[in-house]
PDB file of C-alpha atoms in Angstrom:
ATOM      1  CA  GLY A 289     -16.070   1.879  11.159  1.00 38.00           C
ATOM      2  CA  GLU A 290     -13.680  -0.917  10.269  1.00 42.00           C
ATOM      3  CA  SER A 291     -10.066  -0.143  10.956  1.00 50.00           C
ATOM      4  CA  VAL A 292      -6.598  -1.557  10.969  1.00 57.00           C
ATOM      5  CA  GLY A 293      -4.300   0.003  13.509  1.00 50.00           C
ATOM      6  CA  LEU A 294      -0.769  -0.312  14.813  1.00 40.00           C
ATOM      7  CA  HIS A 295       0.258  -0.341  18.458  1.00 46.00           C
ATOM      8  CA  LEU A 296       3.588   1.488  18.233  1.00 50.00           C
ATOM      9  CA  PRO A 297       4.755   4.188  15.848  1.00 82.00           C
ATOM     10  CA  THR A 298       8.512   3.461  16.285  1.00 90.00           C
ATOM     11  CA  LEU A 299      10.452   0.341  17.244  1.00 93.00           C
ATOM     12  CA  SER A 300      14.227   0.311  17.797  1.00 95.00           C
ATOM     13  CA  VAL A 301      16.077  -3.010  17.877  1.00 97.00           C
ATOM     14  CA  GLN A 302      19.697  -4.050  18.023  1.00 97.00           C
ATOM     15  CA  GLU A 303      21.128  -5.655  14.929  1.00 97.00           C
ATOM     16  CA  GLY A 304      20.927  -9.419  15.252  1.00 97.00           C
ATOM     17  CA  ASP A 305      17.990  -9.354  17.647  1.00 97.00           C
ATOM     18  CA  ASN A 306      14.492 -10.466  16.733  1.00 97.00           C
ATOM     19  CA  SER A 307      11.838  -7.845  15.994  1.00 97.00           C
ATOM     20  CA  ILE A 308       8.140  -8.100  16.674  1.00 96.00           C
ATOM     21  CA  ILE A 309       5.736  -5.641  15.104  1.00 96.00           C
ATOM     22  CA  ASN A 310       2.136  -5.743  16.252  1.00 94.00           C
ATOM     23  CA  CYS A 311      -1.154  -4.784  14.704  1.00 93.00           C
ATOM     24  CA  ALA A 312      -4.778  -4.786  15.825  1.00 91.00           C
ATOM     25  CA  TYR A 313      -7.641  -5.158  13.413  1.00 87.00           C
ATOM     26  CA  SER A 314     -11.373  -4.864  13.795  1.00 79.00           C
ATOM     27  CA  ASN A 315     -12.891  -6.403  10.665  1.00 82.00           C
ATOM     28  CA  SER A 316     -13.534 -10.056  11.416  1.00 81.00           C
ATOM     29  CA  ALA A 317     -14.698 -10.619   7.847  1.00 84.00           C
ATOM     30  CA  SER A 318     -11.279 -10.020   6.285  1.00 87.00           C
ATOM     31  CA  ASP A 319     -10.035 -12.870   4.130  1.00 86.00           C
ATOM     32  CA  TYR A 320      -6.350 -12.100   4.188  1.00 90.00           C
ATOM     33  CA  PHE A 321      -3.979 -10.136   6.360  1.00 93.00           C
ATOM     34  CA  ILE A 322      -0.854  -8.767   4.819  1.00 94.00           C
ATOM     35  CA  TRP A 323       2.401  -7.150   5.844  1.00 96.00           C
ATOM     36  CA  TYR A 324       4.126  -4.566   3.685  1.00 97.00           C
ATOM     37  CA  LYS A 325       7.526  -2.927   4.041  1.00 97.00           C
ATOM     38  CA  GLN A 326       8.208   0.591   2.821  1.00 95.00           C
ATOM     39  CA  GLU A 327      11.753   1.850   2.578  1.00 94.00           C
ATOM     40  CA  SER A 328      12.516   5.534   2.319  1.00 91.00           C
ATOM     41  CA  GLY A 329      11.743   6.888  -1.139  1.00 89.00           C
ATOM     42  CA  LYS A 330      10.068   3.704  -2.306  1.00 93.00           C
ATOM     43  CA  GLY A 331       6.602   2.287  -2.546  1.00 95.00           C
ATOM     44  CA  PRO A 332       5.340  -0.419  -0.168  1.00 96.00           C
ATOM     45  CA  GLN A 333       6.600  -3.904  -0.873  1.00 96.00           C
ATOM     46  CA  PHE A 334       4.700  -7.096  -0.066  1.00 95.00           C
ATOM     47  CA  ILE A 335       6.382  -9.222   2.578  1.00 96.00           C
ATOM     48  CA  ILE A 336       4.014 -11.975   3.584  1.00 96.00           C
ATOM     49  CA  ASP A 337       0.324 -12.673   3.955  1.00 94.00           C
ATOM     50  CA  ILE A 338      -1.817 -15.030   5.955  1.00 94.00           C
ATOM     51  CA  ARG A 339      -5.264 -16.325   5.245  1.00 93.00           C
ATOM     52  CA  SER A 340      -7.903 -15.855   7.908  1.00 93.00           C
ATOM     53  CA  ASN A 341      -8.233 -19.617   8.507  1.00 93.00           C
ATOM     54  CA  MET A 342      -4.565 -19.909   9.517  1.00 96.00           C
ATOM     55  CA  ASP A 343      -2.778 -18.796  12.675  1.00 96.00           C
ATOM     56  CA  LYS A 344       0.845 -18.895  11.573  1.00 97.00           C
ATOM     57  CA  ARG A 345       2.823 -18.606   8.399  1.00 97.00           C
ATOM     58  CA  GLN A 346       6.557 -18.519   7.907  1.00 97.00           C
ATOM     59  CA  GLY A 347       8.673 -16.970   5.221  1.00 95.00           C
ATOM     60  CA  GLN A 348      12.325 -16.265   4.879  1.00 93.00           C
ATOM     61  CA  ARG A 349      13.327 -14.785   8.281  1.00 96.00           C
ATOM     62  CA  VAL A 350       9.756 -13.606   8.813  1.00 98.00           C
ATOM     63  CA  THR A 351       6.805 -15.150  10.580  1.00 98.00           C
ATOM     64  CA  VAL A 352       3.284 -13.795  10.719  1.00 98.00           C
ATOM     65  CA  LEU A 353       0.976 -14.768  13.555  1.00 97.00           C
ATOM     66  CA  LEU A 354      -2.766 -14.283  13.542  1.00 97.00           C
ATOM     67  CA  ASN A 355      -4.847 -14.403  16.693  1.00 95.00           C
ATOM     68  CA  LYS A 356      -8.473 -14.124  15.701  1.00 92.00           C
ATOM     69  CA  THR A 357      -9.701 -14.336  19.268  1.00 92.00           C
ATOM     70  CA  VAL A 358      -8.201 -10.973  20.141  1.00 93.00           C
ATOM     71  CA  LYS A 359      -8.007  -9.696  16.563  1.00 92.00           C
ATOM     72  CA  HIS A 360      -4.267  -9.349  16.643  1.00 94.00           C
ATOM     73  CA  LEU A 361      -1.651  -9.713  13.936  1.00 95.00           C
ATOM     74  CA  SER A 362       2.109  -9.706  14.384  1.00 97.00           C
ATOM     75  CA  LEU A 363       5.191  -9.813  12.218  1.00 98.00           C
ATOM     76  CA  GLN A 364       8.326 -11.387  13.596  1.00 98.00           C
ATOM     77  CA  ILE A 365      11.652 -10.731  11.935  1.00 98.00           C
ATOM     78  CA  ALA A 366      14.499 -13.001  12.936  1.00 98.00           C
ATOM     79  CA  ALA A 367      18.079 -11.732  13.223  1.00 97.00           C
ATOM     80  CA  THR A 368      17.160  -8.195  12.276  1.00 97.00           C
ATOM     81  CA  GLN A 369      19.533  -6.565   9.815  1.00 97.00           C
ATOM     82  CA  PRO A 370      20.178  -2.913   8.908  1.00 96.00           C
ATOM     83  CA  GLY A 371      18.372  -3.517   5.634  1.00 96.00           C
ATOM     84  CA  ASP A 372      15.218  -4.237   7.610  1.00 97.00           C
ATOM     85  CA  SER A 373      15.011  -0.583   8.641  1.00 97.00           C
ATOM     86  CA  ALA A 374      11.763   0.668   7.122  1.00 96.00           C
ATOM     87  CA  VAL A 375       8.133   1.411   7.878  1.00 94.00           C
ATOM     88  CA  TYR A 376       6.007  -1.700   8.194  1.00 96.00           C
ATOM     89  CA  PHE A 377       2.301  -1.660   7.441  1.00 94.00           C
ATOM     90  CA  CYS A 378      -0.257  -4.257   8.262  1.00 94.00           C
ATOM     91  CA  ALA A 379      -3.164  -4.446   5.889  1.00 93.00           C
ATOM     92  CA  GLU A 380      -6.289  -6.468   5.360  1.00 91.00           C
ATOM     93  CA  ASN A 381      -8.159  -7.558   2.300  1.00 87.00           C
ATOM     94  CA  SER A 382     -11.827  -7.612   3.059  1.00 75.00           C
ATOM     95  CA  GLY A 383     -13.442  -6.547  -0.176  1.00 61.00           C
ATOM     96  CA  GLY A 384     -13.126  -9.825  -1.994  1.00 58.00           C
ATOM     97  CA  TYR A 385     -11.632  -8.028  -4.928  1.00 58.00           C
ATOM     98  CA  GLN A 386      -8.411  -6.462  -3.769  1.00 68.00           C
ATOM     99  CA  LYS A 387      -9.894  -3.802  -1.531  1.00 78.00           C
ATOM    100  CA  VAL A 388      -6.867  -3.542   0.705  1.00 88.00           C
ATOM    101  CA  THR A 389      -7.022  -1.360   3.814  1.00 88.00           C
ATOM    102  CA  PHE A 390      -3.758  -0.259   5.408  1.00 91.00           C
ATOM    103  CA  GLY A 391      -2.812   0.580   8.980  1.00 87.00           C
ATOM    104  CA  THR A 392      -0.796   3.643  10.000  1.00 82.00           C
ATOM    105  CA  GLY A 393       2.617   1.964   9.993  1.00 88.00           C
ATOM    106  CA  THR A 394       5.428   1.197  12.448  1.00 92.00           C
ATOM    107  CA  LYS A 395       8.903   2.513  11.831  1.00 93.00           C
ATOM    108  CA  LEU A 396      11.575  -0.068  12.554  1.00 96.00           C
ATOM    109  CA  GLN A 397      15.021   1.295  13.350  1.00 96.00           C
ATOM    110  CA  VAL A 398      17.900  -1.167  13.474  1.00 97.00           C
ATOM    111  CA  ILE A 399      20.794  -0.125  15.694  1.00 95.00           C
ATOM    112  CA  PRO A 400      24.160  -1.382  14.374  1.00 92.00           C
TER     113      PRO A 400
ATOM    114  CA  GLU B 120      12.439  -2.710  -9.826  1.00 71.00           C
ATOM    115  CA  THR B 121       8.842  -3.672  -9.080  1.00 78.00           C
ATOM    116  CA  GLY B 122       7.511  -3.691 -12.610  1.00 95.00           C
ATOM    117  CA  VAL B 123       5.383  -0.614 -11.910  1.00 97.00           C
ATOM    118  CA  THR B 124       6.760   2.700 -13.139  1.00 97.00           C
ATOM    119  CA  GLN B 125       5.424   6.080 -12.121  1.00 98.00           C
ATOM    120  CA  THR B 126       6.203   9.465 -13.671  1.00 98.00           C
ATOM    121  CA  PRO B 127       6.984  12.105 -12.730  1.00 97.00           C
ATOM    122  CA  ARG B 128       8.652  11.224  -9.442  1.00 97.00           C
ATOM    123  CA  HIS B 129       8.259  14.804  -8.217  1.00 97.00           C
ATOM    124  CA  LEU B 130       5.751  17.462  -9.228  1.00 96.00           C
ATOM    125  CA  VAL B 131       5.162  20.979  -7.984  1.00 96.00           C
ATOM    126  CA  MET B 132       2.050  22.749  -9.167  1.00 94.00           C
ATOM    127  CA  GLY B 133      -0.041  25.776  -8.411  1.00 91.00           C
ATOM    128  CA  MET B 134      -3.684  25.537  -7.503  1.00 90.00           C
ATOM    129  CA  THR B 135      -4.785  26.646 -10.959  1.00 89.00           C
ATOM    130  CA  ASN B 136      -2.561  24.261 -12.918  1.00 89.00           C
ATOM    131  CA  LYS B 137      -3.547  21.098 -14.710  1.00 94.00           C
ATOM    132  CA  LYS B 138      -1.136  18.187 -14.585  1.00 96.00           C
ATOM    133  CA  SER B 139      -1.209  14.420 -14.904  1.00 97.00           C
ATOM    134  CA  LEU B 140       0.460  11.519 -13.164  1.00 98.00           C
ATOM    135  CA  LYS B 141       1.277   8.437 -15.182  1.00 98.00           C
ATOM    136  CA  CYS B 142       1.619   4.814 -14.178  1.00 98.00           C
ATOM    137  CA  GLU B 143       2.676   1.868 -16.297  1.00 98.00           C
ATOM    138  CA  GLN B 144       2.947  -1.761 -15.256  1.00 97.00           C
ATOM    139  CA  HIS B 145       4.842  -4.516 -17.056  1.00 95.00           C
ATOM    140  CA  LEU B 146       3.507  -7.425 -15.009  1.00 95.00           C
ATOM    141  CA  GLY B 147       0.570  -8.491 -17.123  1.00 94.00           C
ATOM    142  CA  HIS B 148      -1.873  -7.538 -14.391  1.00 93.00           C
ATOM    143  CA  ASN B 149      -5.422  -6.462 -15.044  1.00 91.00           C
ATOM    144  CA  ALA B 150      -6.121  -4.529 -11.857  1.00 92.00           C
ATOM    145  CA  MET B 151      -4.624  -1.120 -11.149  1.00 94.00           C
ATOM    146  CA  TYR B 152      -4.973   1.265  -8.228  1.00 95.00           C
ATOM    147  CA  TRP B 153      -4.287   4.793  -7.063  1.00 97.00           C
ATOM    148  CA  TYR B 154      -3.441   5.328  -3.400  1.00 96.00           C
ATOM    149  CA  LYS B 155      -2.708   8.566  -1.566  1.00 96.00           C
ATOM    150  CA  GLN B 156      -0.102   8.599   1.206  1.00 94.00           C
ATOM    151  CA  SER B 157       0.013  11.605   3.510  1.00 90.00           C
ATOM    152  CA  ALA B 158       2.348  12.103   6.456  1.00 79.00           C
ATOM    153  CA  LYS B 159       1.282  10.083   9.484  1.00 63.00           C
ATOM    154  CA  LYS B 160      -1.828   8.759   7.758  1.00 75.00           C
ATOM    155  CA  PRO B 161      -2.654   5.317   6.447  1.00 81.00           C
ATOM    156  CA  LEU B 162      -2.527   4.754   2.733  1.00 91.00           C
ATOM    157  CA  GLU B 163      -5.875   5.836   1.352  1.00 92.00           C
ATOM    158  CA  LEU B 164      -7.360   3.937  -1.542  1.00 93.00           C
ATOM    159  CA  MET B 165      -8.610   6.345  -4.210  1.00 95.00           C
ATOM    160  CA  PHE B 166      -9.522   4.371  -7.302  1.00 95.00           C
ATOM    161  CA  VAL B 167      -9.521   0.791  -8.542  1.00 92.00           C
ATOM    162  CA  TYR B 168      -9.657  -0.340 -12.157  1.00 93.00           C
ATOM    163  CA  ASN B 169     -10.248  -3.892 -13.320  1.00 88.00           C
ATOM    164  CA  PHE B 170      -9.886  -4.636 -17.007  1.00 87.00           C
ATOM    165  CA  LYS B 171      -9.949  -0.876 -17.700  1.00 87.00           C
ATOM    166  CA  GLU B 172     -13.243  -0.432 -15.876  1.00 89.00           C
ATOM    167  CA  GLN B 173     -13.427   1.640 -12.721  1.00 89.00           C
ATOM    168  CA  THR B 174     -14.711  -0.562  -9.917  1.00 86.00           C
ATOM    169  CA  GLU B 175     -13.963   1.638  -6.935  1.00 85.00           C
ATOM    170  CA  ASN B 176     -14.087   5.368  -6.297  1.00 86.00           C
ATOM    171  CA  ASN B 177     -13.457   5.971  -2.639  1.00 85.00           C
ATOM    172  CA  SER B 178     -15.306   9.311  -2.436  1.00 89.00           C
ATOM    173  CA  VAL B 179     -12.483  11.132  -4.143  1.00 95.00           C
ATOM    174  CA  PRO B 180     -13.064  14.829  -5.031  1.00 95.00           C
ATOM    175  CA  SER B 181     -13.693  15.495  -8.696  1.00 95.00           C
ATOM    176  CA  ARG B 182     -10.500  17.546  -8.992  1.00 96.00           C
ATOM    177  CA  PHE B 183      -8.850  14.110  -9.261  1.00 97.00           C
ATOM    178  CA  SER B 184      -9.800  12.395 -12.503  1.00 97.00           C
ATOM    179  CA  PRO B 185      -8.471   8.909 -13.285  1.00 97.00           C
ATOM    180  CA  GLU B 186      -8.094   7.407 -16.716  1.00 97.00           C
ATOM    181  CA  CYS B 187      -7.273   3.833 -17.670  1.00 96.00           C
ATOM    182  CA  PRO B 188      -6.865   3.498 -21.454  1.00 95.00           C
ATOM    183  CA  ASN B 189      -5.671  -0.115 -21.215  1.00 94.00           C
ATOM    184  CA  SER B 190      -4.706  -2.659 -18.581  1.00 91.00           C
ATOM    185  CA  SER B 191      -1.087  -1.510 -18.523  1.00 95.00           C
ATOM    186  CA  HIS B 192      -1.552   2.237 -18.128  1.00 97.00           C
ATOM    187  CA  LEU B 193      -3.213   4.385 -15.534  1.00 98.00           C
ATOM    188  CA  PHE B 194      -3.345   8.166 -15.302  1.00 98.00           C
ATOM    189  CA  LEU B 195      -4.415  10.576 -12.618  1.00 98.00           C
ATOM    190  CA  HIS B 196      -5.406  13.962 -14.009  1.00 98.00           C
ATOM    191  CA  LEU B 197      -5.120  16.823 -11.558  1.00 97.00           C
ATOM    192  CA  HIS B 198      -6.806  20.218 -11.757  1.00 94.00           C
ATOM    193  CA  THR B 199      -7.529  23.047  -9.322  1.00 94.00           C
ATOM    194  CA  LEU B 200      -5.923  21.168  -6.462  1.00 94.00           C
ATOM    195  CA  GLN B 201      -5.624  22.412  -2.881  1.00 94.00           C
ATOM    196  CA  PRO B 202      -2.486  22.552  -0.713  1.00 93.00           C
ATOM    197  CA  GLU B 203      -3.880  19.710   1.407  1.00 92.00           C
ATOM    198  CA  ASP B 204      -3.679  17.503  -1.688  1.00 95.00           C
ATOM    199  CA  SER B 205       0.102  17.548  -1.349  1.00 95.00           C
ATOM    200  CA  ALA B 206       1.093  13.931  -0.783  1.00 95.00           C
ATOM    201  CA  LEU B 207       2.768  10.889  -2.262  1.00 96.00           C
ATOM    202  CA  TYR B 208       0.529   9.299  -4.883  1.00 98.00           C
ATOM    203  CA  LEU B 209       1.146   5.618  -5.303  1.00 98.00           C
ATOM    204  CA  CYS B 210       0.092   3.439  -8.177  1.00 98.00           C
ATOM    205  CA  ALA B 211      -0.239  -0.298  -7.742  1.00 96.00           C
ATOM    206  CA  SER B 212      -1.271  -3.303  -9.774  1.00 95.00           C
ATOM    207  CA  SER B 213      -2.348  -6.816  -8.969  1.00 92.00           C
ATOM    208  CA  ASP B 214      -3.239 -10.071 -10.589  1.00 88.00           C
ATOM    209  CA  HIS B 215      -7.031 -10.041 -10.804  1.00 75.00           C
ATOM    210  CA  ARG B 216      -7.049 -13.808 -10.297  1.00 77.00           C
ATOM    211  CA  ALA B 217      -5.366 -13.487  -6.906  1.00 74.00           C
ATOM    212  CA  ASN B 218      -7.460 -12.553  -3.931  1.00 71.00           C
ATOM    213  CA  THR B 219      -4.802 -12.272  -1.267  1.00 77.00           C
ATOM    214  CA  GLY B 220      -4.170  -8.546  -1.198  1.00 81.00           C
ATOM    215  CA  GLU B 221      -0.740  -8.665  -2.772  1.00 89.00           C
ATOM    216  CA  LEU B 222      -0.253  -5.361  -4.522  1.00 93.00           C
ATOM    217  CA  PHE B 223       2.760  -4.304  -6.553  1.00 95.00           C
ATOM    218  CA  PHE B 224       3.512  -0.639  -5.984  1.00 97.00           C
ATOM    219  CA  GLY B 225       5.439   1.915  -7.952  1.00 97.00           C
ATOM    220  CA  GLU B 226       7.794   4.292  -6.195  1.00 97.00           C
ATOM    221  CA  GLY B 227       5.226   7.060  -6.163  1.00 97.00           C
ATOM    222  CA  SER B 228       4.854  10.606  -7.420  1.00 97.00           C
ATOM    223  CA  ARG B 229       5.542  13.238  -4.775  1.00 96.00           C
ATOM    224  CA  LEU B 230       3.094  16.076  -5.357  1.00 96.00           C
ATOM    225  CA  THR B 231       3.409  19.536  -3.840  1.00 95.00           C
ATOM    226  CA  VAL B 232       0.577  22.006  -4.348  1.00 95.00           C
ATOM    227  CA  LEU B 233       1.492  25.622  -3.728  1.00 93.00           C
TER     228      LEU B 233
END
């Protein structure tokens, strides 16, 4: 069936370095791809999204890249900070009406 | 503060108990959701409500019974649950006019079934 999956369960980066979190998807019909951040004890929080007709979108310290050829999505975090430590989920919206499917998550650990 | 409030934050119940989870959103949204989050599993969509009408039931067992009395409130009634139902139950809301997938989540209700 359709799926959204993550390459790595845990990613450790040094504070100040850039982080790259990757995601593979299989549903070519998705309209939007989204990244969420979930801190311990909290619900997921929207970070950034990208529409399927785009290949790059930038936010504050974050950039999302979409490669439709290989069905790959990535989240880049510049100058990673301790507050970035969390689980990051990629997700896709393919149902036309907020039917959002989530991947398994990557845990980002920032080393001070 | 996300604008979505869930109560209780923690709940322990036996398999024969009946309890309810409550969600309230103060964002003026008209779509509300229940998700289940288990350890090492993706978030699983359970139910979707739009303008108080259920538009999605993702093959959820009948021991979970949702209720949406108005666009700001969502309940999940629980009865005769199983230990494998222990999980974090997340409520979310969204602007029905947006189609991007941006959901606003509460902090969740951690459920333990003994």
